[in-house]
Tab-separated table of C-alpha atoms and ligand atoms in Angstrom:
chain	number	residue	atom	x	y	z
V	1247	MET	CA	28.065	44.113	5.578
V	1248	ALA	CA	26.767	44.092	9.124
V	1249	PRO	CA	29.425	42.798	11.596
V	1250	LYS	CA	29.021	39.052	12.610
V	1251	LYS	CA	29.007	40.078	16.263
V	1252	LEU	CA	25.537	41.369	16.224
V	1253	LYS	CA	23.007	39.758	18.507
V	1254	PHE	CA	20.487	37.240	17.032
V	1255	ASN	CA	17.458	39.546	16.493
V	1256	SER	CA	19.646	42.038	14.687
V	1257	ARG	CA	21.227	39.205	12.629
V	1258	THR	CA	17.832	38.064	11.292
V	1259	ILE	CA	17.528	41.472	9.539
V	1260	HIS	CA	21.074	42.522	8.847
V	1261	GLY	CA	23.156	39.306	8.819
V	1262	GLY	CA	25.266	39.161	5.675
V	1263	GLN	CA	23.144	41.874	3.977
V	1264	HIS	CA	24.016	44.992	2.196
V	1265	PRO	CA	22.295	47.442	-0.125
V	1266	ASP	CA	22.238	46.111	-3.744
V	1267	LYS	CA	25.266	47.519	-5.768
V	1268	ALA	CA	23.295	48.812	-8.675
V	1269	TYR	CA	20.867	51.273	-7.143
V	1270	GLY	CA	21.158	50.715	-3.478
V	1271	ALA	CA	17.946	48.608	-3.184
V	1272	VAL	CA	17.623	47.706	0.626
V	1273	MET	CA	16.175	44.336	-0.269
V	1274	PRO	CA	17.985	42.347	-3.000
V	1275	PRO	CA	16.260	42.419	-6.303
V	1276	VAL	CA	14.886	39.087	-7.490
V	1277	TYR	CA	17.374	38.313	-10.240
V	1278	PHE	CA	15.259	36.439	-12.774
V	1279	THR	CA	18.018	35.358	-15.114
V	1280	SER	CA	19.555	32.040	-16.013
V	1281	THR	CA	22.733	33.456	-17.231
V	1282	TYR	CA	25.190	36.558	-17.083
V	1283	ALA	CA	27.115	38.515	-19.798
V	1284	GLN	CA	30.773	37.804	-20.076
V	1285	ALA	CA	33.164	40.430	-21.596
V	1286	LYS	CA	35.598	37.687	-22.642
V	1287	PRO	CA	35.317	33.986	-21.863
V	1288	GLY	CA	35.671	33.765	-18.041
V	1289	GLU	CA	35.649	37.430	-17.655
V	1290	HIS	CA	32.382	38.414	-15.673
V	1291	LEU	CA	31.130	40.065	-12.453
V	1292	GLY	CA	31.184	36.764	-10.327
V	1293	TYR	CA	28.192	35.138	-11.856
V	1294	GLU	CA	28.098	32.814	-14.873
V	1295	TYR	CA	24.951	30.676	-14.778
V	1296	SER	CA	22.109	30.523	-12.215
V	1297	ARG	CA	22.331	26.798	-11.454
V	1298	SER	CA	25.810	27.536	-9.953
V	1299	HIS	CA	25.089	31.055	-8.387
V	1300	ASN	CA	22.282	33.638	-8.399
V	1301	PRO	CA	22.625	37.067	-6.548
V	1302	THR	CA	19.185	36.628	-4.651
V	1303	ARG	CA	20.295	33.153	-3.533
V	1304	THR	CA	23.635	34.562	-2.479
V	1305	ALA	CA	21.901	37.203	-0.284
V	1306	LEU	CA	19.708	34.499	1.289
V	1307	GLN	CA	22.729	32.196	1.806
V	1308	ALA	CA	24.597	34.914	3.667
V	1309	SER	CA	21.478	35.515	5.947
V	1310	LEU	CA	21.207	31.700	6.685
V	1311	ALA	CA	24.902	31.409	7.513
V	1312	SER	CA	24.565	34.464	9.880
V	1313	ILE	CA	21.628	33.298	11.804
V	1314	GLU	CA	22.985	29.606	12.252
V	1315	SER	CA	26.356	31.152	13.360
V	1316	GLY	CA	28.152	29.494	10.461
V	1317	ASN	CA	30.696	30.527	7.926
V	1318	TYR	CA	28.701	29.294	5.049
V	1319	ALA	CA	25.211	28.345	3.905
V	1320	LEU	CA	23.633	26.722	0.772
V	1321	ALA	CA	20.051	27.089	-0.255
V	1322	PHE	CA	18.257	24.099	-1.993
V	1323	ALA	CA	15.011	23.495	-3.896
V	1324	SER	CA	13.580	21.894	-0.800
V	1325	GLY	CA	14.535	20.361	2.513
V	1326	MET	CA	14.628	16.998	0.934
V	1327	ALA	CA	17.050	18.263	-1.744
V	1328	ALA	CA	19.341	19.470	1.115
V	1329	ILE	CA	19.175	15.995	2.731
V	1330	ASP	CA	19.793	14.280	-0.527
V	1331	THR	CA	22.970	16.418	-1.006
V	1332	VAL	CA	24.362	15.530	2.413
V	1333	ILE	CA	23.870	11.756	1.879
V	1334	LYS	CA	25.620	12.016	-1.495
V	1335	LEU	CA	28.761	12.698	0.441
V	1336	LEU	CA	28.769	8.964	1.340
V	1337	GLN	CA	29.846	5.855	-0.502
V	1338	PRO	CA	28.548	2.382	-0.746
V	1339	GLY	CA	29.340	0.493	2.478
V	1340	ASP	CA	29.155	3.583	4.635
V	1341	GLU	CA	26.797	3.671	7.499
V	1342	VAL	CA	24.595	6.374	9.179
V	1343	ILE	CA	23.107	6.434	12.632
V	1344	SER	CA	19.837	8.338	12.736
V	1345	THR	CA	17.152	9.170	15.130
V	1346	ASN	CA	14.321	6.586	15.264
V	1347	ASP	CA	11.659	9.217	15.385
V	1348	LEU	CA	12.042	11.548	12.262
V	1349	TYR	CA	10.215	13.073	9.426
V	1350	GLY	CA	8.661	10.410	7.150
V	1351	GLY	CA	10.122	11.840	4.102
V	1352	THR	CA	13.587	11.564	5.605
V	1353	TYR	CA	12.977	7.991	6.521
V	1354	ARG	CA	11.723	7.320	3.003
V	1355	ILE	CA	14.878	8.769	1.234
V	1356	PHE	CA	17.157	6.816	3.594
V	1357	THR	CA	15.489	3.445	3.246
V	1358	LYS	CA	13.848	3.577	-0.180
V	1359	VAL	CA	16.458	5.533	-2.217
V	1360	PHE	CA	19.994	5.545	-0.580
V	1361	ALA	CA	19.781	1.888	0.938
V	1362	ALA	CA	19.733	0.725	-2.674
V	1363	TYR	CA	23.098	2.331	-3.235
V	1364	GLY	CA	24.596	0.268	-0.461
V	1365	ILE	CA	24.399	2.875	2.437
V	1366	THR	CA	23.170	1.276	5.714
V	1367	PHE	CA	20.931	3.314	8.055
V	1368	HIS	CA	20.424	2.498	11.792
V	1369	PHE	CA	17.439	4.135	13.464
V	1370	VAL	CA	18.319	4.413	17.072
V	1371	PRO	CA	16.610	6.153	20.117
V	1372	MET	CA	19.393	8.788	20.407
V	1373	GLY	CA	18.219	9.974	23.726
V	1374	ASP	CA	20.120	6.910	24.879
V	1375	ILE	CA	23.767	7.826	24.270
V	1376	ASP	CA	25.016	4.369	24.952
V	1377	GLU	CA	22.734	2.963	22.304
V	1378	VAL	CA	24.273	5.455	19.781
V	1379	LYS	CA	27.817	4.461	20.854
V	1380	LYS	CA	26.896	0.725	20.411
V	1381	HIS	CA	26.096	1.325	16.717
V	1382	VAL	CA	29.319	3.142	15.766
V	1383	ASN	CA	31.805	1.034	13.806
V	1384	ALA	CA	34.525	1.687	11.248
V	1385	ASN	CA	31.956	2.207	8.558
V	1386	THR	CA	30.033	4.931	10.394
V	1387	LYS	CA	30.341	8.222	8.525
V	1388	LEU	CA	27.408	10.313	9.611
V	1389	LEU	CA	25.190	10.861	12.680
V	1390	TRP	CA	21.934	12.194	11.484
V	1391	VAL	CA	19.989	13.997	14.338
V	1392	GLU	CA	16.536	15.521	14.331
V	1393	THR	CA	15.862	17.614	17.465
V	1394	PRO	CA	12.986	18.157	18.498
V	1395	THR	CA	12.049	15.007	16.535
V	1396	ASN	CA	9.092	14.942	14.159
V	1397	PRO	CA	6.439	14.206	15.435
V	1398	LEU	CA	7.177	13.037	19.051
V	1399	MET	CA	9.162	16.122	20.164
V	1400	GLN	CA	12.033	13.990	21.639
V	1401	ILE	CA	15.139	15.999	22.453
V	1402	ILE	CA	18.511	14.816	21.462
V	1403	ASP	CA	21.607	16.066	23.295
V	1404	ILE	CA	23.598	17.792	20.406
V	1405	LYS	CA	26.776	18.348	22.489
V	1406	ALA	CA	26.773	14.549	23.538
V	1407	MET	CA	26.241	13.490	19.869
V	1408	SER	CA	29.191	15.929	18.873
V	1409	LEU	CA	31.553	14.242	21.299
V	1410	ILE	CA	30.750	10.906	19.766
V	1411	ALA	CA	31.091	12.261	16.308
V	1412	LYS	CA	34.469	13.833	16.950
V	1413	ALA	CA	35.901	10.848	18.864
V	1414	ASN	CA	35.045	8.583	15.918
V	1415	ASN	CA	35.891	11.033	13.149
V	1416	VAL	CA	32.231	11.039	11.933
V	1417	LEU	CA	30.123	14.002	10.651
V	1418	LEU	CA	27.294	15.237	12.785
V	1419	ALA	CA	24.274	16.766	10.865
V	1420	VAL	CA	21.325	18.225	12.696
V	1421	ASP	CA	17.914	18.865	11.248
V	1422	ASN	CA	17.080	22.099	12.877
V	1423	THR	CA	13.615	22.541	11.189
V	1424	PHE	CA	11.302	22.270	14.354
V	1425	ALA	CA	13.607	24.595	16.410
V	1426	SER	CA	14.724	27.207	14.088
V	1427	PRO	CA	17.880	29.065	14.860
V	1428	TYR	CA	15.976	31.383	17.173
V	1429	LEU	CA	15.651	28.539	19.601
V	1430	GLN	CA	18.768	26.433	18.883
V	1431	ARG	CA	22.019	26.826	16.947
V	1432	PRO	CA	23.630	23.357	16.570
V	1433	LEU	CA	26.899	24.690	15.000
V	1434	GLU	CA	27.511	26.450	18.427
V	1435	LEU	CA	27.002	22.988	20.066
V	1436	GLY	CA	29.510	21.137	17.963
V	1437	ALA	CA	27.468	19.975	14.866
V	1438	ASP	CA	29.249	19.937	11.476
V	1439	ILE	CA	26.190	20.566	9.329
V	1440	VAL	CA	22.813	22.144	10.159
V	1441	MET	CA	19.878	21.274	7.945
V	1442	HIS	CA	16.528	23.096	7.354
V	1443	SER	CA	13.339	22.601	5.816
V	1444	ALA	CA	13.112	26.439	5.305
V	1445	THR	CA	9.519	25.746	4.064
V	1446	LYS	CA	8.673	25.909	7.719
V	1447	TYR	CA	9.662	28.524	10.300
V	1448	LEU	CA	12.363	30.225	8.320
V	1449	GLY	CA	9.918	31.009	5.432
V	1450	GLY	CA	7.180	31.328	8.050
V	1451	HIS	CA	4.271	31.940	5.811
V	1452	SER	CA	3.431	28.628	4.071
V	1453	ASP	CA	4.088	30.086	0.600
V	1454	VAL	CA	7.327	28.641	-0.442
V	1455	VAL	CA	9.238	25.264	-0.414
V	1456	LEU	CA	13.068	25.587	0.109
V	1457	GLY	CA	15.868	23.839	1.987
V	1458	ALA	CA	19.164	24.840	3.522
V	1459	LEU	CA	22.451	23.738	4.973
V	1460	ALA	CA	24.720	25.766	7.132
V	1461	LEU	CA	28.193	24.906	8.163
V	1462	ASN	CA	31.842	26.111	9.116
V	1463	ASP	CA	34.235	23.936	7.183
V	1464	THR	CA	35.514	25.328	3.813
V	1465	ALA	CA	36.419	21.892	2.247
V	1466	LEU	CA	33.059	20.369	3.192
V	1467	VAL	CA	30.992	23.353	1.850
V	1468	GLU	CA	33.042	22.923	-1.496
V	1469	ARG	CA	32.131	19.279	-1.695
V	1470	LEU	CA	28.419	20.018	-0.933
V	1471	ALA	CA	28.326	22.859	-3.433
V	1472	PHE	CA	29.872	20.627	-6.121
V	1473	ILE	CA	27.224	17.928	-5.492
V	1474	GLN	CA	24.457	20.500	-5.616
V	1475	ASN	CA	25.689	22.157	-8.835
V	1476	SER	CA	26.120	18.738	-10.358
V	1477	SER	CA	22.617	17.582	-9.485
V	1478	GLY	CA	21.029	21.054	-9.983
V	1479	SER	CA	19.005	20.947	-6.673
V	1480	VAL	CA	18.783	24.832	-6.475
V	1481	PRO	CA	15.833	27.087	-5.468
V	1482	GLY	CA	14.534	29.810	-7.856
V	1483	PRO	CA	15.279	33.469	-7.152
V	1484	MET	CA	11.724	34.209	-6.039
V	1485	ASP	CA	11.736	31.466	-3.450
V	1486	ALA	CA	15.092	32.651	-2.151
V	1487	PHE	CA	13.542	36.103	-1.848
V	1488	LEU	CA	10.545	34.948	0.005
V	1489	VAL	CA	12.665	32.949	2.692
V	1490	LEU	CA	14.966	35.878	3.002
V	1491	ARG	CA	11.915	38.147	3.727
V	1492	GLY	CA	10.519	35.610	6.151
V	1493	ILE	CA	13.807	35.406	8.137
V	1494	LYS	CA	13.615	39.085	8.849
V	1495	THR	CA	10.574	38.394	11.341
V	1496	LEU	CA	11.733	34.966	12.539
V	1497	HIS	CA	12.576	36.213	16.066
V	1498	VAL	CA	9.223	37.979	16.469
V	1499	ARG	CA	7.279	35.031	15.133
V	1500	MET	CA	9.210	32.405	17.068
V	1501	GLN	CA	8.719	34.401	20.403
V	1502	ARG	CA	4.863	34.214	19.810
V	1503	HIS	CA	4.982	30.654	18.535
V	1504	SER	CA	6.603	29.732	21.847
V	1505	GLU	CA	4.150	31.621	24.075
V	1506	ASN	CA	1.147	30.274	22.159
V	1507	GLY	CA	2.827	26.740	22.270
V	1508	ARG	CA	3.099	26.924	26.031
V	1509	ALA	CA	-0.623	28.088	26.468
V	1510	VAL	CA	-2.026	25.376	24.045
V	1511	ALA	CA	0.218	22.612	25.672
V	1512	GLU	CA	-0.966	23.516	29.139
V	1513	TYR	CA	-4.534	23.600	27.940
V	1514	LEU	CA	-4.278	20.221	26.486
V	1515	THR	CA	-2.656	18.744	29.571
V	1516	SER	CA	-5.404	20.049	31.805
V	1517	HIS	CA	-8.206	18.604	29.526
V	1518	PRO	CA	-9.663	15.467	31.104
V	1519	ASP	CA	-9.986	13.619	27.744
V	1520	VAL	CA	-6.336	14.072	26.636
V	1521	GLU	CA	-4.182	11.250	27.621
V	1522	LYS	CA	-0.709	12.457	26.711
V	1523	VAL	CA	0.881	15.690	25.478
V	1524	TYR	CA	4.399	15.893	23.728
V	1525	TRP	CA	6.016	19.204	24.327
V	1526	PRO	CA	9.591	19.796	25.485
V	1527	GLY	CA	8.661	22.739	27.722
V	1528	PHE	CA	7.168	20.430	30.371
V	1529	GLU	CA	9.348	19.661	33.365
V	1530	THR	CA	7.901	16.178	33.037
V	1531	HIS	CA	9.181	15.670	29.485
V	1532	PRO	CA	11.855	12.992	29.631
V	1533	ASN	CA	14.595	15.286	28.000
V	1534	HIS	CA	13.501	18.528	29.609
V	1535	GLU	CA	16.807	19.254	31.072
V	1536	VAL	CA	18.559	18.715	27.758
V	1537	ALA	CA	16.143	21.003	26.033
V	1538	LYS	CA	16.508	23.670	28.689
V	1539	ALA	CA	20.358	23.502	28.230
V	1540	GLN	CA	20.355	23.626	24.309
V	1541	MET	CA	17.225	25.597	23.572
V	1542	ASP	CA	16.297	29.152	24.311
V	1543	ASP	CA	12.556	28.386	24.443
V	1544	PHE	CA	10.434	25.424	23.529
V	1545	GLY	CA	8.497	26.384	20.440
V	1546	GLY	CA	5.055	25.861	19.026
V	1547	MET	CA	5.189	22.211	17.850
V	1548	ILE	CA	3.024	19.865	19.973
V	1549	SER	CA	1.754	16.355	19.585
V	1550	PHE	CA	-1.106	14.828	21.765
V	1551	VAL	CA	-3.248	11.709	21.981
V	1552	HIS	CA	-6.898	11.588	23.129
V	1553	LYS	CA	-7.770	9.041	25.777
V	1554	ASP	CA	-9.349	6.831	23.094
V	1555	ASN	CA	-6.097	6.739	21.148
V	1556	SER	CA	-7.991	5.571	17.974
V	1557	LEU	CA	-7.877	6.420	14.289
V	1558	ASP	CA	-11.636	7.352	14.350
V	1559	LYS	CA	-11.258	9.733	17.216
V	1560	ALA	CA	-8.230	11.388	15.843
V	1561	VAL	CA	-9.858	11.843	12.480
V	1562	ALA	CA	-13.001	13.311	14.138
V	1563	ILE	CA	-10.958	15.849	16.147
V	1564	VAL	CA	-8.769	17.160	13.313
V	1565	SER	CA	-11.789	17.289	10.932
V	1566	ALA	CA	-13.741	19.267	13.573
V	1567	LEU	CA	-11.162	22.019	13.959
V	1568	LYS	CA	-12.015	25.491	12.453
V	1569	ILE	CA	-9.093	27.738	13.128
V	1570	PHE	CA	-6.415	25.103	12.922
V	1571	THR	CA	-6.274	23.957	9.232
V	1572	LEU	CA	-5.855	20.195	8.592
V	1573	ALA	CA	-2.813	20.244	6.472
V	1574	GLU	CA	0.732	18.894	5.884
V	1575	SER	CA	3.563	21.196	7.006
V	1576	LEU	CA	4.306	23.439	9.863
V	1577	GLY	CA	5.908	26.599	11.009
V	1578	GLY	CA	3.611	29.097	9.265
V	1579	VAL	CA	1.918	31.971	10.928
V	1580	GLU	CA	-1.331	30.084	10.749
V	1581	SER	CA	-2.052	27.170	13.086
V	1582	LEU	CA	-2.106	23.749	11.322
V	1583	ALA	CA	-3.108	20.267	12.578
V	1584	GLY	CA	-1.954	17.033	11.174
V	1585	HIS	CA	-2.400	13.397	11.579
V	1586	PRO	CA	1.195	11.876	11.161
V	1587	ALA	CA	0.029	8.268	10.645
V	1588	SER	CA	-1.946	9.009	7.612
V	1589	MET	CA	-0.023	12.097	6.347
V	1590	THR	CA	3.514	13.202	7.131
V	1591	HIS	CA	4.586	9.666	8.304
V	1592	ALA	CA	2.547	7.423	6.108
V	1593	SER	CA	5.784	6.222	4.398
V	1594	ILE	CA	6.875	4.513	7.646
V	1595	PRO	CA	5.602	1.008	7.933
V	1596	LYS	CA	2.822	0.896	10.730
V	1597	GLU	CA	4.647	-1.669	12.935
V	1598	ILE	CA	7.841	0.557	12.993
V	1599	ARG	CA	6.118	3.993	13.606
V	1600	GLU	CA	3.877	2.366	16.421
V	1601	LYS	CA	6.906	1.000	18.115
V	1602	THR	CA	8.245	4.679	18.607
V	1603	GLY	CA	4.812	6.009	19.526
V	1604	VAL	CA	3.416	7.276	16.288
V	1605	THR	CA	0.064	5.645	16.791
V	1606	ASP	CA	-3.123	6.104	14.730
V	1607	GLY	CA	-4.421	8.292	17.540
V	1608	LEU	CA	-1.564	10.854	17.527
V	1609	ILE	CA	-2.366	14.315	16.435
V	1610	ARG	CA	0.273	17.057	15.664
V	1611	LEU	CA	-0.237	20.706	16.032
V	1612	SER	CA	1.798	23.572	14.616
V	1613	VAL	CA	0.678	26.350	16.851
V	1614	GLY	CA	0.630	29.624	14.942
V	1615	ILE	CA	0.706	33.271	16.125
V	1616	GLU	CA	-3.051	33.938	16.454
V	1617	ASP	CA	-4.584	34.850	19.736
V	1618	SER	CA	-4.084	31.766	21.939
V	1619	GLU	CA	-7.509	32.137	23.362
V	1620	ASP	CA	-8.978	31.476	19.920
V	1621	LEU	CA	-6.865	28.549	19.351
V	1622	ILE	CA	-7.859	27.061	22.743
V	1623	SER	CA	-11.558	27.598	22.087
V	1624	ASP	CA	-11.148	25.807	18.792
V	1625	LEU	CA	-9.511	22.801	20.446
V	1626	ALA	CA	-12.062	22.865	23.185
V	1627	GLN	CA	-15.057	22.648	20.582
V	1628	ALA	CA	-13.217	19.972	18.512
V	1629	LEU	CA	-12.415	17.830	21.590
V	1630	GLY	CA	-16.236	18.124	22.401
D	896	P1T	O1	9.262	19.503	2.714
D	896	P1T	P1	10.736	19.821	2.538
D	896	P1T	O2	11.019	21.208	2.510
D	896	P1T	O3	11.325	19.182	1.455
D	896	P1T	O4	11.409	19.398	3.958
D	896	P1T	C1	11.427	18.107	4.283
D	896	P1T	C2	11.568	18.007	5.912
D	896	P1T	C3	12.741	17.826	6.444
D	896	P1T	N1	12.953	17.743	7.816
D	896	P1T	C4	11.786	17.868	8.600
D	896	P1T	C5	12.074	17.792	10.175
D	896	P1T	C6	10.562	18.167	8.133
D	896	P1T	O5	9.512	18.263	8.905
D	896	P1T	C7	10.434	18.183	6.632
D	896	P1T	C8	9.042	18.420	5.967
D	896	P1T	N2	8.030	18.137	6.921
D	896	P1T	C9	6.718	18.197	6.597
D	896	P1T	C10	6.170	18.557	5.356
D	896	P1T	C11	5.805	17.909	7.779
D	896	P1T	O6	4.611	18.327	7.674
D	896	P1T	O7	6.246	17.389	8.751
């Protein structure tokens, strides 16, 4: 196994990996099997049943742990399955403090699924540290942070959240989907759990749905693995293989996503008909200093609003794009455009999402790794 001390780019390729024991295959075989032969009851080669463990998944988990600077990782059937498992650590009566701007599906599982089991969720502007402190009480068990947030690219100070969590004996989980570990490693900043929709930058090619958790604590990973095995929220071996393959080019892709993100964000800012551009790389971004301190670059996720800020205008722009594909999701090599109000954030009631700035006029871009000149020409023609 490659030493843990390797630098990040090397870890994307070698972290936790070793040639397969059977024939020395450099990439782990896709172990399509549900079960494993036992010589006698309980006497086996470390694998019993693929809901519990699978060698392809094990290889992916070792890679995920390595790139997130953690001791452990667990791979899940989806990002939502990973979130579901974290919340199942809680009991009725427990309270969670979460960002007020977050993926619509996360908001949905919190408010429509787990609230019914007696868990209370507070959605707070976590850029305001005092506001977070105000909501902590004896029942608080978890801080749920998304940074950058989806879709408004707010930046939450992970170190500051970790100080609050530690002072109050509360877990801190960070959804690192938008940044990826190339840009930000929350465990190094004091988080207890890092969560990913690996469907996005980790997979990187829009061909797989998978989720992940990474962490350091042995007792905690045992509890999470127990819940996962009990619920059965595991990915198949082919999906694990695809994400492992994606991770091997994460650093090269993220570098280009960040370069193209800057070029597109600067173009949009200079456009006379664009009213507002949300991208943490701008010095004028309200949390730019925190972003600079905790991220290595600013990535390829951008949201913007046309000066009309209307549903009709947003629909006209996203429908006119030719290189950007109008689609849910993000983080693939190809550029995608989305309309959060009607797509990814439709499950958040209009009055709540509009309060945080997710208006009907908001457009979200996942800037891919094409030539930035082509992406800018496409936006130019769509903006008319
Ligand atoms: O789609 P899934 O792999 O289950 O992951 C859910 C999820 C969790 N966290 C964040 C920050 C996410 O963005 C997502 C999924 N998001 C989209 C599909 C989207 O287009 O925003």
